[in-house]
Short mmCIF file of C-alpha atoms and ligand atoms in Angstrom, two decimals:
data_model
loop_
_atom_site.label_atom_id
_atom_site.label_comp_id
_atom_site.label_asym_id
_atom_site.label_seq_id
_atom_site.Cartn_x
_atom_site.Cartn_y
_atom_site.Cartn_z
CA MET A 30 46.59 20.18 -63.61
CA GLN A 31 45.98 23.81 -64.01
CA LYS A 32 47.01 25.31 -67.43
CA GLU A 33 49.67 27.78 -67.56
CA VAL A 34 48.70 30.97 -69.07
CA ASN A 35 51.43 31.78 -71.83
CA TYR A 36 52.28 35.26 -73.35
CA THR A 37 55.12 36.53 -75.42
CA LEU A 38 56.42 39.93 -75.91
CA SER A 39 57.21 39.28 -79.44
CA GLY A 40 56.22 42.22 -81.97
CA LEU A 41 56.64 45.07 -79.66
CA GLY A 42 56.73 48.35 -80.99
CA PRO A 43 59.30 50.91 -80.60
CA SER A 44 60.40 52.11 -77.16
CA LEU A 45 59.66 55.52 -76.00
CA ASP A 46 63.30 56.52 -76.62
CA GLN A 47 63.30 55.17 -80.07
CA PHE A 48 59.89 56.76 -81.05
CA LEU A 49 61.28 60.23 -79.44
CA GLN A 50 64.24 59.96 -81.67
CA GLU A 51 62.15 58.94 -84.80
CA GLU A 52 59.81 61.69 -84.20
CA GLN A 53 62.67 64.41 -83.81
CA GLN A 54 64.00 63.31 -87.16
CA GLN A 55 60.46 63.64 -88.56
CA PHE A 56 60.03 67.09 -87.16
CA PRO A 57 63.60 68.67 -86.99
CA HIS A 58 62.08 71.83 -85.72
CA LEU A 59 61.09 70.07 -82.31
CA SER A 60 63.53 71.24 -79.48
CA LYS A 61 66.52 68.82 -78.95
CA ALA A 62 65.69 69.06 -75.29
CA LEU A 63 62.33 67.49 -75.40
CA LEU A 64 64.01 64.24 -75.92
CA PRO A 65 66.26 64.03 -72.67
CA ILE A 66 63.52 65.96 -70.68
CA LEU A 67 60.63 63.52 -71.65
CA SER A 68 62.98 60.76 -70.98
CA ALA A 69 63.65 61.97 -67.50
CA ILE A 70 60.25 62.14 -66.87
CA ALA A 71 59.83 58.56 -67.87
CA ALA A 72 62.72 57.47 -65.89
CA ALA A 73 61.16 59.08 -62.72
CA GLY A 74 57.71 57.49 -63.60
CA LYS A 75 59.26 53.90 -63.57
CA VAL A 76 60.72 54.20 -60.27
CA ILE A 77 57.25 55.91 -58.94
CA ASN A 78 55.77 52.60 -60.73
CA ASP A 79 58.13 50.19 -58.68
CA VAL A 80 56.92 51.95 -55.54
CA VAL A 81 53.40 51.92 -56.51
CA ARG A 82 53.12 48.09 -57.41
CA ARG A 83 54.21 47.43 -53.87
CA LEU A 84 53.07 50.27 -51.57
CA ASP A 85 51.71 48.45 -48.71
CA LEU A 86 54.93 46.09 -48.70
CA VAL A 87 57.51 49.03 -48.57
CA GLY A 88 55.49 51.19 -46.15
CA ILE A 89 54.91 54.26 -47.94
CA VAL A 90 51.39 54.73 -47.56
CA GLY A 91 49.80 57.41 -45.42
CA SER A 92 49.48 60.94 -44.66
CA ARG A 93 52.41 63.28 -43.67
CA GLY A 94 50.07 65.19 -41.59
CA VAL A 95 50.48 68.10 -43.42
CA HIS A 96 48.69 70.11 -46.41
CA ASN A 97 50.29 71.49 -49.60
CA ALA A 98 50.05 74.70 -51.37
CA SER A 99 46.62 74.07 -52.38
CA GLY A 100 45.34 72.94 -49.16
CA ASP A 101 45.17 69.19 -49.86
CA GLU A 102 46.35 66.39 -47.26
CA GLN A 103 50.06 65.21 -48.26
CA GLN A 104 50.80 61.81 -48.66
CA HIS A 105 54.18 60.38 -48.22
CA LEU A 106 53.96 59.28 -51.83
CA ASP A 107 53.17 62.88 -52.99
CA MET A 108 56.45 64.11 -51.66
CA MET A 109 58.62 61.05 -52.88
CA ALA A 110 57.10 61.38 -56.21
CA HIS A 111 57.78 65.46 -56.27
CA HIS A 112 61.47 64.79 -55.12
CA ARG A 113 61.98 62.21 -57.90
CA PHE A 114 60.69 64.08 -60.69
CA VAL A 115 62.44 67.27 -59.59
CA HIS A 116 65.88 65.40 -59.22
CA LYS A 117 65.65 64.01 -62.33
CA LEU A 118 64.59 67.38 -63.96
CA ALA A 119 67.40 68.80 -62.73
CA ALA A 120 69.73 66.25 -63.88
CA THR A 121 69.07 66.95 -67.56
CA GLN A 122 70.71 70.31 -67.22
CA GLU A 123 67.94 71.70 -69.77
CA VAL A 124 65.36 72.74 -67.17
CA CYS A 125 65.73 76.21 -65.56
CA ALA A 126 62.69 75.71 -63.06
CA THR A 127 59.90 73.69 -62.12
CA ILE A 128 56.49 74.01 -60.49
CA SER A 129 54.76 71.46 -58.68
CA GLU A 130 51.62 70.95 -56.47
CA GLU A 131 53.80 69.83 -53.89
CA ALA A 132 55.83 73.07 -53.80
CA GLU A 133 54.61 76.50 -52.75
CA ASP A 134 56.77 78.77 -54.91
CA ILE A 135 58.77 78.17 -58.53
CA LEU A 136 61.88 75.86 -57.92
CA ALA A 137 64.40 77.72 -59.73
CA PHE A 138 67.74 75.29 -60.70
CA PRO A 139 71.06 77.32 -60.63
CA HIS A 140 70.53 79.74 -63.38
CA GLY A 141 72.25 79.41 -66.90
CA CYS A 142 71.58 75.85 -67.05
CA GLY A 143 68.57 75.44 -69.21
CA ASP A 144 65.93 77.02 -71.39
CA TYR A 145 62.86 74.92 -70.28
CA VAL A 146 60.22 75.15 -67.35
CA VAL A 147 58.26 71.97 -66.62
CA ALA A 148 54.90 71.98 -64.50
CA LEU A 149 54.09 69.07 -62.40
CA ASP A 150 51.33 67.27 -60.61
CA PRO A 151 53.65 64.47 -59.29
CA LEU A 152 51.04 62.42 -58.04
CA ASP A 153 47.35 62.94 -59.24
CA GLY A 154 44.54 61.57 -57.31
CA SER A 155 46.47 60.80 -54.14
CA PRO A 156 43.42 59.82 -51.99
CA ASN A 157 43.49 56.72 -54.20
CA ILE A 158 46.66 55.69 -52.82
CA GLY A 159 45.73 54.06 -49.76
CA VAL A 160 43.03 51.95 -51.67
CA ASN A 161 44.96 50.64 -54.55
CA ALA A 162 43.15 52.71 -57.17
CA SER A 163 44.56 54.54 -60.13
CA ILE A 164 46.63 57.59 -59.86
CA GLY A 165 48.78 59.38 -62.18
CA THR A 166 51.56 62.03 -62.96
CA ILE A 167 50.68 65.09 -65.11
CA PHE A 168 53.53 67.37 -66.86
CA SER A 169 53.67 70.28 -69.20
CA ILE A 170 56.85 71.78 -70.76
CA CYS A 171 57.39 75.37 -72.14
CA GLN A 172 60.39 77.46 -73.23
CA ARG A 173 61.60 80.24 -71.05
CA ARG A 174 60.62 83.62 -72.41
CA SER A 175 63.56 85.78 -70.63
CA SER A 176 67.21 84.89 -71.38
CA GLN A 177 69.24 82.15 -69.89
CA SER A 178 71.63 84.85 -68.60
CA VAL A 179 69.33 86.33 -66.04
CA PRO A 180 67.51 84.26 -63.31
CA VAL A 181 63.93 82.82 -63.90
CA GLN A 182 61.18 85.32 -64.04
CA PRO A 183 57.68 85.09 -63.30
CA GLU A 184 56.55 85.29 -66.91
CA ASP A 185 58.82 82.37 -67.76
CA VAL A 186 56.51 80.34 -65.66
CA LEU A 187 53.09 81.98 -66.26
CA GLN A 188 52.72 81.06 -69.60
CA PRO A 189 49.24 80.19 -71.28
CA GLY A 190 48.93 76.38 -72.28
CA SER A 191 48.87 77.38 -75.99
CA ARG A 192 52.74 77.82 -75.30
CA GLN A 193 53.28 74.42 -74.22
CA LEU A 194 55.90 72.58 -76.27
CA ALA A 195 54.80 69.28 -74.82
CA ALA A 196 52.65 67.64 -72.08
CA GLY A 197 51.38 64.45 -71.04
CA TYR A 198 50.73 62.14 -68.34
CA ILE A 199 51.43 58.59 -66.60
CA LEU A 200 48.81 56.61 -65.42
CA TYR A 201 49.54 54.07 -62.76
CA GLY A 202 46.63 51.77 -63.34
CA THR A 203 46.24 48.07 -64.35
CA SER A 204 49.17 48.91 -66.39
CA THR A 205 51.47 51.85 -66.56
CA MET A 206 51.24 53.98 -69.60
CA PHE A 207 53.03 57.21 -70.49
CA VAL A 208 50.62 59.52 -72.97
CA TYR A 209 52.31 62.47 -74.32
CA THR A 210 52.29 65.12 -77.48
CA ALA A 211 55.05 67.37 -78.65
CA CYS A 212 52.28 68.89 -80.94
CA HIS A 213 52.46 66.25 -83.37
CA GLY A 214 49.48 63.97 -82.17
CA VAL A 215 49.04 61.97 -79.07
CA HIS A 216 51.04 58.81 -78.40
CA GLY A 217 50.58 56.07 -75.66
CA PHE A 218 53.19 53.61 -74.36
CA THR A 219 52.83 50.88 -71.92
CA TYR A 220 55.71 50.22 -69.33
CA GLU A 221 57.08 46.74 -69.59
CA PRO A 222 58.75 45.79 -66.26
CA SER A 223 60.86 42.84 -67.50
CA LYS A 224 62.58 45.20 -69.94
CA GLY A 225 62.35 48.20 -67.79
CA GLN A 226 61.02 50.30 -70.79
CA PHE A 227 57.81 51.87 -72.21
CA PHE A 228 56.64 50.61 -75.74
CA LEU A 229 54.14 52.21 -78.18
CA VAL A 230 50.79 50.93 -78.05
CA HIS A 231 48.79 53.76 -79.26
CA ARG A 232 49.98 55.99 -82.25
CA ALA A 233 48.21 59.03 -83.18
CA MET A 234 45.35 58.44 -80.57
CA GLN A 235 41.91 60.38 -81.48
CA MET A 236 39.48 60.70 -78.95
CA PRO A 237 35.92 59.86 -80.13
CA GLN A 238 33.79 62.77 -80.87
CA SER A 239 31.05 61.80 -78.62
CA GLY A 240 30.71 59.25 -75.94
CA HIS A 241 28.44 57.60 -73.30
CA THR A 242 30.34 58.40 -70.09
CA TYR A 243 30.36 61.46 -67.82
CA ALA A 244 32.70 61.98 -64.74
CA ILE A 245 31.87 64.37 -62.16
CA ASN A 246 31.62 64.31 -58.23
CA ASP A 247 27.88 63.84 -58.02
CA GLY A 248 27.98 64.78 -54.19
CA ASN A 249 28.53 68.35 -55.10
CA PHE A 250 25.35 68.29 -57.49
CA ASP A 251 23.36 70.81 -55.50
CA THR A 252 25.94 73.38 -55.70
CA PHE A 253 26.85 73.26 -59.28
CA PRO A 254 26.03 76.06 -61.52
CA SER A 255 22.24 75.54 -63.22
CA HIS A 256 23.76 74.83 -66.68
CA VAL A 257 26.03 72.15 -65.25
CA GLN A 258 22.82 70.50 -63.44
CA ARG A 259 20.88 70.80 -66.71
CA TYR A 260 23.71 69.09 -68.57
CA ILE A 261 24.12 66.50 -65.88
CA ARG A 262 20.23 65.64 -65.99
CA GLN A 263 20.69 65.47 -69.92
CA CYS A 264 23.40 62.72 -69.36
CA ARG A 265 21.14 60.90 -66.92
CA SER A 266 18.19 61.07 -69.31
CA ARG A 267 20.05 59.77 -72.47
CA GLY A 268 21.42 56.85 -70.06
CA TYR A 269 25.03 57.63 -70.08
CA ALA A 270 27.32 55.96 -67.63
CA ALA A 271 28.51 57.90 -64.67
CA ARG A 272 32.02 56.84 -63.96
CA TYR A 273 34.51 58.71 -61.46
CA THR A 274 37.52 57.08 -60.01
CA GLY A 275 38.69 60.16 -57.99
CA ALA A 276 41.92 60.65 -60.05
CA LEU A 277 41.65 63.07 -63.08
CA VAL A 278 44.41 61.22 -65.20
CA ALA A 279 42.29 57.99 -65.02
CA ASP A 280 38.96 59.51 -65.85
CA PHE A 281 40.44 61.43 -68.71
CA HIS A 282 42.42 58.44 -70.06
CA ARG A 283 39.04 56.65 -70.33
CA HIS A 284 37.66 59.26 -72.43
CA LEU A 285 40.74 59.82 -74.48
CA ILE A 286 40.20 55.96 -75.28
CA GLN A 287 36.26 55.58 -75.42
CA GLY A 288 35.05 59.28 -75.51
CA GLY A 289 33.22 61.13 -72.70
CA ILE A 290 33.23 64.18 -70.60
CA TYR A 291 34.99 64.83 -67.16
CA LEU A 292 33.42 67.95 -65.61
CA TYR A 293 35.17 70.05 -62.50
CA PRO A 294 32.86 73.13 -62.10
CA SER A 295 32.62 75.65 -59.38
CA THR A 296 31.02 74.39 -56.29
CA ARG A 297 30.22 75.85 -53.04
CA ALA A 298 33.70 74.45 -51.61
CA ASN A 299 35.50 75.50 -54.51
CA THR A 300 33.97 78.39 -56.01
CA ALA A 301 36.68 78.68 -58.69
CA GLY A 302 36.77 74.90 -59.59
CA LYS A 303 39.10 72.54 -58.03
CA LEU A 304 41.75 71.74 -60.37
CA ARG A 305 44.83 73.74 -60.87
CA LEU A 306 45.29 75.51 -64.43
CA MET A 307 49.11 75.07 -64.71
CA LEU A 308 49.45 71.88 -62.87
CA GLU A 309 46.83 69.77 -64.20
CA CYS A 310 44.73 71.54 -66.62
CA ASN A 311 46.85 72.82 -69.46
CA ALA A 312 48.52 69.55 -69.94
CA LEU A 313 45.36 67.50 -70.52
CA ALA A 314 43.79 70.27 -72.71
CA LEU A 315 46.64 70.07 -74.95
CA ILE A 316 46.48 66.23 -75.11
CA ALA A 317 42.55 66.58 -75.82
CA GLU A 318 42.90 69.09 -78.69
CA GLN A 319 45.84 66.90 -80.07
CA ALA A 320 43.49 64.18 -80.10
CA GLY A 321 40.49 66.01 -81.51
CA GLY A 322 38.81 66.81 -78.27
CA ALA A 323 38.13 69.93 -76.20
CA ALA A 324 38.77 71.44 -72.86
CA SER A 325 37.14 74.52 -71.54
CA SER A 326 36.78 76.76 -68.36
CA GLY A 327 33.03 77.30 -69.41
CA GLN A 328 34.29 81.19 -70.23
CA GLN A 329 37.11 79.99 -72.87
CA ALA A 330 39.18 77.26 -73.81
CA ILE A 331 41.49 76.24 -71.31
CA LEU A 332 44.87 76.92 -73.17
CA THR A 333 43.96 80.52 -74.00
CA ILE A 334 43.78 81.42 -70.33
CA GLN A 335 46.59 83.57 -68.94
CA PRO A 336 47.74 82.08 -65.83
CA GLN A 337 47.94 84.92 -62.95
CA SER A 338 49.57 82.39 -60.31
CA ILE A 339 50.97 78.87 -60.10
CA HIS A 340 48.54 77.21 -57.91
CA GLN A 341 45.45 79.17 -59.90
CA ARG A 342 42.18 76.81 -59.87
CA VAL A 343 39.82 76.84 -62.63
CA PRO A 344 36.65 74.95 -63.60
CA MET A 345 37.20 72.64 -66.42
CA TYR A 346 35.06 70.69 -68.79
CA ILE A 347 37.10 68.36 -71.02
CA GLY A 348 36.58 65.54 -73.13
CA SER A 349 34.80 64.70 -76.61
CA ALA A 350 34.33 67.67 -78.67
CA SER A 351 30.51 67.20 -79.20
CA MET A 352 29.88 66.78 -75.65
CA VAL A 353 31.90 69.62 -74.40
CA GLN A 354 29.95 71.52 -77.07
CA ASP A 355 26.69 70.30 -75.57
CA LEU A 356 27.68 71.55 -72.32
CA LEU A 357 28.83 74.91 -73.34
CA ALA A 358 25.60 75.52 -75.32
CA GLY A 359 23.55 75.26 -72.05
CA GLY A 360 22.72 71.61 -71.27
O1 LIG B 8 44.15 66.53 -58.31
C1 LIG B 8 42.76 66.87 -57.96
C2 LIG B 8 41.66 65.63 -58.04
O2 LIG B 8 42.34 64.92 -56.98
C3 LIG B 8 41.69 65.03 -59.28
O3 LIG B 8 42.65 64.04 -59.45
C4 LIG B 8 40.25 64.59 -59.10
O4 LIG B 8 39.66 64.44 -60.36
C5 LIG B 8 39.77 65.57 -58.02
O5 LIG B 8 40.56 66.14 -57.65
C6 LIG B 8 38.79 64.60 -56.99
O6 LIG B 8 38.09 65.90 -56.30
P1 LIG B 8 37.16 65.43 -55.56
O7 LIG B 8 37.42 64.59 -54.37
O8 LIG B 8 36.50 66.92 -54.87
O9 LIG B 8 35.95 64.91 -56.46
MN1 LIG B 9 45.89 66.47 -59.38
#
């Protein structure tokens, strides 16, 4: 007879909502709006998790046959996630606008209703959807700069990453995790479906200063800048492991836990790099820096770049501080 595997859920850490409340008490200067905004993002993430866990059964796989503002092929789940996050954020009444990889322009909510702007990549790594591999959601929160009495202005949205109040991601991997920072350390939570809640599993995460893993699309090697080619050769000669999932969130998470570097340089096909500054890079750069890691475009720290447009792309090198440093030193 087969032995049953037993596990218990005793000794669970605080739930995400409890943790957010505690953080608010510990750091009273934190905006009170962060709690409802982060809770809304987590709530939408739970719905996406439920869908992702049974994708093929509920028939939400496949392409919509159109491309998004960045030219990527849009999948049904991309749009579903986009609508779910935007809807939950609007309901908080704390958010005046969102920007999303799946919307060409700023989505402004009826004005006068909120002081915060949220940038979203609702479904990161969407080519992984049809093959049951990890995907994610990326989010970034800033306070608007103009007064609530006027409609949302471009400068409310086009803010450098250094002005983020909070940022994070949800990783739909072997388990579903919510990782965020409100600029007081990085904390990670695992979703427990039987309780419908995220519970703390990593408090004050620290990215190892170095690692033995690098993530890059090696198929583009011949078109990388020469200093990146040199750095990759160095990684190979040191016997580092190449690990590339095709979902930035999943590769970044590996490096947050184990150390490593993710690189998306300029290539022949994407001369300004592929990743979106406001929708992907800023959030992960804030997490990296808060955890002791680093993120650079090769020219400057990602967080110092003044965005010119909401879908702006940028090369990005992100991960363990000493590996990013080695890359910047010329490989
Ligand atoms: O969102 C952009 C993205 O899908 C990342 O998640 C991923 O790391 C990268 O693009 C993959 O791009 P490529 O297929 O060009 O390697
Ligand atoms: Mn993405």
